[in-house]
Amino acid sequence: MKYDSFLSHIASISCSEVEDIELIPFYTLQNSKDLRVTYLSWLNNIDNLQLIASPHLLSLDKPMSFIDESFNRFTTPNSFGFFINYLPASSLIGTVKLDNYDFRDNSAWDGILIGETKYQGLGLSKQTYLVLLSFAFHTLKLETVNGGCCSINYPMVNTFYKLGYKLLHVKKAVDLVKGKYYDHNYFSIDSSAFASNYSQLRPVLKMS
Ligand SMILES: CC(C)(COP(=O)(O)OP(=O)(O)OC[C@H]1O[C@@H](n2cnc3c(N)ncnc32)[C@H](O)[C@@H]1OP(=O)(O)O)[C@@H](O)C(=O)NCCC(=O)NCCS
């Protein structure tokens, strides 16, 4: 991401066409102890993390230092992390990120966790990604956003397709979920595909 100092003054990001979701950068919430406890509870809900199939995330009883590392990681110039604010409930329900920025092709990797599981099943991943991608393409001016998920993570697979991501390739039998190996699907969307699907969508930045 072409780092510009104004980025560290963003208080929140929304889109006029996306009613329910606002994204709040990690750095604005660094000092909230209650949020750190909540975030840790999301990352210790192993059942909810199964389909991410990341050995790093599946360790049990993660300590608070895990959260400190996440805050460090998602507040660097090549990694932008956000808490997802579900506006109808005024509640932070999870996290979403643009990570591993690659300056060679101006791309980054997305990722999402709805940690408050009662808010799953409402299609909020699509709304969250609409805000994230409008910021990625209009504000950060990225060329491509890459994503990936386990082939049996049907809500995520569906979300990628609904947003207009293309399936680029499939790695066979690499995701270990409850003792069985599944394929990992790699997706991608570029700025022109997003613009043709969502020409009206623009991010609204509130600055601190
Ligand atoms: C993956 C995740 C972000 C999806 O969130 P969500 O928005 O609540 O997803 P939903 O359950 O609303 O499903 C999204 C879409 O997939 C569809 N879908 C859900 N389960 C499905 C299934 N078993 N088969 C086919 N389609 C399915 C839904 O119908 C919905 O489409 P619609 O809006 O057209 O109805 C959320 O489940 C989560 O945070 N999981 C834990 C972490 C994770 O796996 N993150 C992704 C890592 S790559």
mmCIF file of C-alpha atoms and ligand atoms in Angstrom:
data_model
loop_
_atom_site.group_PDB
_atom_site.id
_atom_site.type_symbol
_atom_site.label_atom_id
_atom_site.label_comp_id
_atom_site.label_asym_id
_atom_site.label_seq_id
_atom_site.Cartn_x
_atom_site.Cartn_y
_atom_site.Cartn_z
ATOM 1 C CA MET A 1 0.000 0.000 0.000
ATOM 2 C CA LYS A 2 1.413 3.345 -0.866
ATOM 3 C CA TYR A 3 1.698 4.615 2.678
ATOM 4 C CA ASP A 4 0.487 8.110 3.252
ATOM 5 C CA SER A 5 0.380 9.718 6.680
ATOM 6 C CA PHE A 6 -3.320 10.578 6.304
ATOM 7 C CA LEU A 7 -4.042 6.847 6.592
ATOM 8 C CA SER A 8 -3.090 6.899 10.261
ATOM 9 C CA HIS A 9 -5.794 9.519 10.920
ATOM 10 C CA ILE A 10 -8.739 7.487 9.640
ATOM 11 C CA ALA A 11 -11.277 6.976 12.435
ATOM 12 C CA SER A 12 -13.754 4.884 10.445
ATOM 13 C CA ILE A 13 -14.704 3.806 6.939
ATOM 14 C CA SER A 14 -18.212 3.271 5.636
ATOM 15 C CA CYS A 15 -20.065 3.345 2.308
ATOM 16 C CA SER A 16 -23.356 5.126 1.765
ATOM 17 C CA GLU A 17 -24.724 2.040 -0.047
ATOM 18 C CA VAL A 18 -23.756 -0.336 2.789
ATOM 19 C CA GLU A 19 -26.125 0.315 5.669
ATOM 20 C CA ASP A 20 -25.017 -1.935 8.463
ATOM 21 C CA ILE A 21 -21.233 -1.988 8.501
ATOM 22 C CA GLU A 22 -18.468 0.411 9.403
ATOM 23 C CA LEU A 23 -14.764 -0.464 9.665
ATOM 24 C CA ILE A 24 -12.630 0.894 12.484
ATOM 25 C CA PRO A 25 -8.827 0.684 12.125
ATOM 26 C CA PHE A 26 -6.963 -1.320 14.762
ATOM 27 C CA TYR A 27 -4.780 1.639 15.711
ATOM 28 C CA THR A 28 -7.746 3.689 16.952
ATOM 29 C CA LEU A 29 -8.665 0.931 19.435
ATOM 30 C CA GLN A 30 -5.178 0.003 20.652
ATOM 31 C CA ASN A 31 -5.878 1.136 24.217
ATOM 32 C CA SER A 32 -9.195 -0.623 24.767
ATOM 33 C CA LYS A 33 -8.530 -3.371 27.322
ATOM 34 C CA ASP A 34 -12.114 -4.693 27.094
ATOM 35 C CA LEU A 35 -11.806 -5.089 23.344
ATOM 36 C CA ARG A 36 -8.528 -6.990 23.759
ATOM 37 C CA VAL A 37 -10.312 -9.441 26.064
ATOM 38 C CA THR A 38 -13.175 -9.841 23.576
ATOM 39 C CA TYR A 39 -10.763 -10.279 20.660
ATOM 40 C CA LEU A 40 -8.872 -12.947 22.596
ATOM 41 C CA SER A 41 -12.159 -14.773 23.232
ATOM 42 C CA TRP A 42 -12.794 -14.824 19.457
ATOM 43 C CA LEU A 43 -9.336 -16.259 18.832
ATOM 44 C CA ASN A 44 -9.828 -18.904 21.493
ATOM 45 C CA ASN A 45 -13.137 -20.076 20.012
ATOM 46 C CA ILE A 46 -11.438 -22.909 18.183
ATOM 47 C CA ASP A 47 -14.678 -24.269 16.725
ATOM 48 C CA ASN A 48 -15.213 -21.014 14.856
ATOM 49 C CA LEU A 49 -11.649 -21.055 13.494
ATOM 50 C CA GLN A 50 -11.684 -24.622 12.149
ATOM 51 C CA LEU A 51 -12.355 -23.677 8.519
ATOM 52 C CA ILE A 52 -9.529 -21.123 8.459
ATOM 53 C CA ALA A 53 -7.332 -24.234 8.822
ATOM 54 C CA SER A 54 -4.338 -22.269 10.089
ATOM 55 C CA PRO A 55 -2.187 -24.241 12.576
ATOM 56 C CA HIS A 56 -1.053 -20.905 14.064
ATOM 57 C CA LEU A 57 -4.655 -19.961 14.888
ATOM 58 C CA LEU A 58 -5.689 -23.382 16.118
ATOM 59 C CA SER A 59 -3.435 -23.422 19.186
ATOM 60 C CA LEU A 60 -5.517 -23.668 22.367
ATOM 61 C CA ASP A 61 -5.701 -21.065 25.164
ATOM 62 C CA LYS A 62 -3.779 -18.339 23.396
ATOM 63 C CA PRO A 63 -2.330 -15.788 25.800
ATOM 64 C CA MET A 64 -2.920 -12.016 25.676
ATOM 65 C CA SER A 65 0.488 -11.642 23.957
ATOM 66 C CA PHE A 66 -1.196 -13.136 20.858
ATOM 67 C CA ILE A 67 -3.473 -10.095 20.763
ATOM 68 C CA ASP A 68 -0.525 -7.733 21.295
ATOM 69 C CA GLU A 69 1.164 -9.338 18.269
ATOM 70 C CA SER A 70 -2.018 -8.937 16.205
ATOM 71 C CA PHE A 71 -2.234 -5.255 17.089
ATOM 72 C CA ASN A 72 1.433 -4.829 16.114
ATOM 73 C CA ARG A 73 0.994 -6.682 12.854
ATOM 74 C CA PHE A 74 -2.205 -4.928 11.751
ATOM 75 C CA THR A 75 -0.941 -1.433 12.382
ATOM 76 C CA THR A 76 2.055 -1.530 10.017
ATOM 77 C CA PRO A 77 2.142 0.136 6.587
ATOM 78 C CA ASN A 78 1.834 -3.180 4.718
ATOM 79 C CA SER A 79 -0.965 -4.571 6.847
ATOM 80 C CA PHE A 80 -4.211 -2.755 7.577
ATOM 81 C CA GLY A 81 -6.521 -4.364 10.149
ATOM 82 C CA PHE A 82 -10.052 -3.259 11.058
ATOM 83 C CA PHE A 83 -12.679 -4.129 13.596
ATOM 84 C CA ILE A 84 -16.113 -4.634 12.048
ATOM 85 C CA ASN A 85 -18.721 -2.404 13.654
ATOM 86 C CA TYR A 86 -22.236 -3.787 13.154
ATOM 87 C CA LEU A 87 -24.149 -0.518 13.265
ATOM 88 C CA PRO A 88 -27.693 -1.770 14.099
ATOM 89 C CA ALA A 89 -26.303 -3.214 17.356
ATOM 90 C CA SER A 90 -23.417 -0.727 17.805
ATOM 91 C CA SER A 91 -21.266 -3.752 18.375
ATOM 92 C CA LEU A 92 -17.802 -4.823 17.256
ATOM 93 C CA ILE A 93 -18.393 -8.292 15.853
ATOM 94 C CA GLY A 94 -15.099 -9.304 14.253
ATOM 95 C CA THR A 95 -12.081 -8.305 12.223
ATOM 96 C CA VAL A 96 -11.173 -7.865 8.571
ATOM 97 C CA LYS A 97 -7.821 -7.073 6.997
ATOM 98 C CA LEU A 98 -5.746 -6.107 4.007
ATOM 99 C CA ASP A 99 -2.484 -7.881 4.652
ATOM 100 C CA ASN A 100 0.875 -8.706 3.052
ATOM 101 C CA TYR A 101 0.927 -5.798 0.654
ATOM 102 C CA ASP A 102 3.113 -6.619 -2.348
ATOM 103 C CA PHE A 103 4.538 -3.483 -3.964
ATOM 104 C CA ARG A 104 5.649 -5.427 -7.065
ATOM 105 C CA ASP A 105 2.092 -5.880 -8.312
ATOM 106 C CA ASN A 106 0.277 -3.485 -5.950
ATOM 107 C CA SER A 107 -1.771 -6.250 -4.360
ATOM 108 C CA ALA A 108 -2.778 -7.314 -0.853
ATOM 109 C CA TRP A 109 -4.473 -10.293 0.821
ATOM 110 C CA ASP A 110 -7.852 -10.069 2.511
ATOM 111 C CA GLY A 111 -9.160 -11.991 5.526
ATOM 112 C CA ILE A 112 -12.211 -11.923 7.777
ATOM 113 C CA LEU A 113 -13.333 -13.322 11.095
ATOM 114 C CA ILE A 114 -16.825 -12.766 12.460
ATOM 115 C CA GLY A 115 -15.957 -13.574 16.051
ATOM 116 C CA GLU A 116 -19.426 -12.892 17.508
ATOM 117 C CA THR A 117 -20.978 -16.002 16.042
ATOM 118 C CA LYS A 118 -24.587 -14.850 16.573
ATOM 119 C CA TYR A 119 -23.935 -12.372 13.745
ATOM 120 C CA GLN A 120 -22.976 -15.101 11.286
ATOM 121 C CA GLY A 121 -25.533 -16.238 8.720
ATOM 122 C CA LEU A 122 -26.735 -12.672 8.009
ATOM 123 C CA GLY A 123 -24.607 -12.025 4.924
ATOM 124 C CA LEU A 124 -22.452 -9.495 6.795
ATOM 125 C CA SER A 125 -19.234 -10.757 5.183
ATOM 126 C CA LYS A 126 -20.423 -9.401 1.833
ATOM 127 C CA GLN A 127 -21.288 -5.985 3.329
ATOM 128 C CA THR A 128 -17.942 -5.907 5.164
ATOM 129 C CA TYR A 129 -16.011 -6.738 2.005
ATOM 130 C CA LEU A 130 -17.859 -4.063 0.021
ATOM 131 C CA VAL A 131 -16.536 -1.445 2.436
ATOM 132 C CA LEU A 132 -13.066 -3.033 2.534
ATOM 133 C CA LEU A 133 -12.762 -3.318 -1.253
ATOM 134 C CA SER A 134 -14.053 0.192 -1.928
ATOM 135 C CA PHE A 135 -11.313 1.443 0.435
ATOM 136 C CA ALA A 136 -8.724 -0.874 -1.152
ATOM 137 C CA PHE A 137 -9.426 0.227 -4.727
ATOM 138 C CA HIS A 138 -10.513 3.865 -4.330
ATOM 139 C CA THR A 139 -8.387 5.063 -1.414
ATOM 140 C CA LEU A 140 -5.330 2.791 -1.431
ATOM 141 C CA LYS A 141 -5.540 2.400 -5.220
ATOM 142 C CA LEU A 142 -4.593 -1.263 -5.100
ATOM 143 C CA GLU A 143 -4.625 -3.147 -8.382
ATOM 144 C CA THR A 144 -5.654 -6.543 -6.977
ATOM 145 C CA VAL A 145 -7.005 -8.037 -3.763
ATOM 146 C CA ASN A 146 -6.342 -11.739 -3.241
ATOM 147 C CA GLY A 147 -8.246 -14.090 -1.003
ATOM 148 C CA GLY A 148 -8.449 -17.743 -0.230
ATOM 149 C CA CYS A 149 -10.367 -20.242 1.814
ATOM 150 C CA CYS A 150 -10.882 -23.888 2.440
ATOM 151 C CA SER A 151 -13.095 -25.418 -0.257
ATOM 152 C CA ILE A 152 -15.674 -26.497 2.348
ATOM 153 C CA ASN A 153 -15.971 -23.006 3.845
ATOM 154 C CA TYR A 154 -19.168 -22.543 1.835
ATOM 155 C CA PRO A 155 -20.216 -19.156 3.334
ATOM 156 C CA MET A 156 -16.790 -17.729 2.387
ATOM 157 C CA VAL A 157 -16.669 -19.367 -1.064
ATOM 158 C CA ASN A 158 -20.133 -17.948 -1.723
ATOM 159 C CA THR A 159 -19.117 -14.493 -0.482
ATOM 160 C CA PHE A 160 -16.133 -14.395 -2.852
ATOM 161 C CA TYR A 161 -18.293 -15.350 -5.842
ATOM 162 C CA LYS A 162 -21.060 -12.892 -4.940
ATOM 163 C CA LEU A 163 -18.512 -10.056 -4.828
ATOM 164 C CA GLY A 164 -17.121 -10.944 -8.255
ATOM 165 C CA TYR A 165 -13.868 -12.624 -7.229
ATOM 166 C CA LYS A 166 -12.497 -15.170 -9.721
ATOM 167 C CA LEU A 167 -11.215 -18.580 -8.694
ATOM 168 C CA LEU A 168 -7.539 -18.580 -9.752
ATOM 169 C CA HIS A 169 -6.334 -21.959 -8.621
ATOM 170 C CA VAL A 170 -6.937 -24.799 -6.222
ATOM 171 C CA LYS A 171 -4.312 -26.450 -4.032
ATOM 172 C CA LYS A 172 -5.261 -30.025 -3.500
ATOM 173 C CA ALA A 173 -5.689 -31.504 -0.020
ATOM 174 C CA VAL A 174 -3.731 -28.930 2.005
ATOM 175 C CA ASP A 175 -6.264 -27.735 4.607
ATOM 176 C CA LEU A 176 -6.497 -30.025 7.619
ATOM 177 C CA VAL A 177 -9.963 -29.746 9.196
ATOM 178 C CA LYS A 178 -10.860 -32.106 12.034
ATOM 179 C CA GLY A 179 -8.459 -34.796 10.833
ATOM 180 C CA LYS A 180 -9.327 -34.650 7.122
ATOM 181 C CA TYR A 181 -7.561 -32.825 4.276
ATOM 182 C CA TYR A 182 -9.524 -30.496 1.972
ATOM 183 C CA ASP A 183 -8.614 -28.342 -1.028
ATOM 184 C CA HIS A 184 -7.728 -24.658 -0.632
ATOM 185 C CA ASN A 185 -9.291 -22.261 -3.156
ATOM 186 C CA TYR A 186 -7.392 -19.123 -4.217
ATOM 187 C CA PHE A 187 -9.503 -16.163 -5.361
ATOM 188 C CA SER A 188 -8.739 -12.709 -6.678
ATOM 189 C CA ILE A 189 -10.517 -9.523 -7.715
ATOM 190 C CA ASP A 190 -8.979 -6.592 -9.559
ATOM 191 C CA SER A 191 -9.922 -2.938 -9.539
ATOM 192 C CA SER A 192 -11.626 -3.044 -12.946
ATOM 193 C CA ALA A 193 -13.825 -6.039 -12.051
ATOM 194 C CA PHE A 194 -14.853 -4.299 -8.823
ATOM 195 C CA ALA A 195 -15.557 -1.053 -10.675
ATOM 196 C CA SER A 196 -17.729 -2.799 -13.238
ATOM 197 C CA ASN A 197 -19.796 -4.562 -10.547
ATOM 198 C CA TYR A 198 -19.983 -1.676 -8.068
ATOM 199 C CA SER A 199 -19.495 1.515 -10.047
ATOM 200 C CA GLN A 200 -21.447 3.652 -7.517
ATOM 201 C CA LEU A 201 -19.654 2.455 -4.430
ATOM 202 C CA ARG A 202 -17.284 4.917 -2.739
ATOM 203 C CA PRO A 203 -15.695 4.787 0.699
ATOM 204 C CA VAL A 204 -16.624 7.485 3.199
ATOM 205 C CA LEU A 205 -13.701 8.214 5.527
ATOM 206 C CA LYS A 206 -14.161 9.884 8.880
ATOM 207 C CA MET A 207 -10.907 11.398 10.051
ATOM 208 C CA SER A 208 -9.773 11.753 13.646
HETATM 209 C C1 LIG B 1 -16.841 -17.066 6.709
HETATM 210 C C2 LIG B 1 -17.677 -15.979 7.360
HETATM 211 C C3 LIG B 1 -16.924 -14.660 7.326
HETATM 212 C C4 LIG B 1 -18.978 -15.868 6.543
HETATM 213 O O1 LIG B 1 -19.784 -14.922 7.177
HETATM 214 P P1 LIG B 1 -21.339 -14.650 6.898
HETATM 215 O O2 LIG B 1 -21.480 -13.362 6.175
HETATM 216 O O3 LIG B 1 -22.026 -14.749 8.197
HETATM 217 O O4 LIG B 1 -21.753 -15.823 5.913
HETATM 218 P P2 LIG B 1 -23.237 -16.328 5.619
HETATM 219 O O5 LIG B 1 -23.528 -17.522 6.488
HETATM 220 O O6 LIG B 1 -24.191 -15.188 5.688
HETATM 221 O O7 LIG B 1 -23.084 -16.898 4.142
HETATM 222 C C5 LIG B 1 -22.670 -16.107 3.055
HETATM 223 C C6 LIG B 1 -23.352 -16.658 1.819
HETATM 224 O O8 LIG B 1 -23.006 -18.040 1.668
HETATM 225 C C7 LIG B 1 -24.195 -18.825 1.615
HETATM 226 N N1 LIG B 1 -23.980 -20.090 2.317
HETATM 227 C C8 LIG B 1 -23.831 -20.251 3.655
HETATM 228 N N2 LIG B 1 -23.675 -21.553 3.942
HETATM 229 C C9 LIG B 1 -23.753 -22.220 2.775
HETATM 230 C C10 LIG B 1 -23.677 -23.606 2.423
HETATM 231 N N3 LIG B 1 -23.491 -24.551 3.333
HETATM 232 N N4 LIG B 1 -23.762 -23.929 1.116
HETATM 233 C C11 LIG B 1 -23.928 -22.986 0.169
HETATM 234 N N5 LIG B 1 -24.026 -21.657 0.447
HETATM 235 C C12 LIG B 1 -23.929 -21.288 1.730
HETATM 236 C C13 LIG B 1 -25.242 -18.008 2.314
HETATM 237 O O9 LIG B 1 -26.549 -18.375 1.883
HETATM 238 C C14 LIG B 1 -24.874 -16.604 1.925
HETATM 239 O O10 LIG B 1 -25.344 -16.321 0.633
HETATM 240 P P3 LIG B 1 -26.679 -15.407 0.449
HETATM 241 O O11 LIG B 1 -26.352 -14.074 1.094
HETATM 242 O O12 LIG B 1 -26.830 -15.363 -1.023
HETATM 243 O O13 LIG B 1 -27.754 -16.119 1.181
HETATM 244 C C15 LIG B 1 -18.039 -16.336 8.840
HETATM 245 O O14 LIG B 1 -18.719 -17.546 8.854
HETATM 246 C C16 LIG B 1 -16.799 -16.455 9.725
HETATM 247 O O15 LIG B 1 -16.289 -15.461 10.223
HETATM 248 N N6 LIG B 1 -16.321 -17.702 9.927
HETATM 249 C C17 LIG B 1 -15.153 -17.951 10.774
HETATM 250 C C18 LIG B 1 -13.851 -17.442 10.180
HETATM 251 C C19 LIG B 1 -13.657 -17.818 8.729
HETATM 252 O O16 LIG B 1 -13.889 -18.944 8.317
HETATM 253 N N7 LIG B 1 -13.182 -16.830 7.961
HETATM 254 C C20 LIG B 1 -12.859 -17.000 6.577
HETATM 255 C C21 LIG B 1 -11.474 -17.481 6.505
HETATM 256 S S1 LIG B 1 -10.899 -17.658 4.884
#
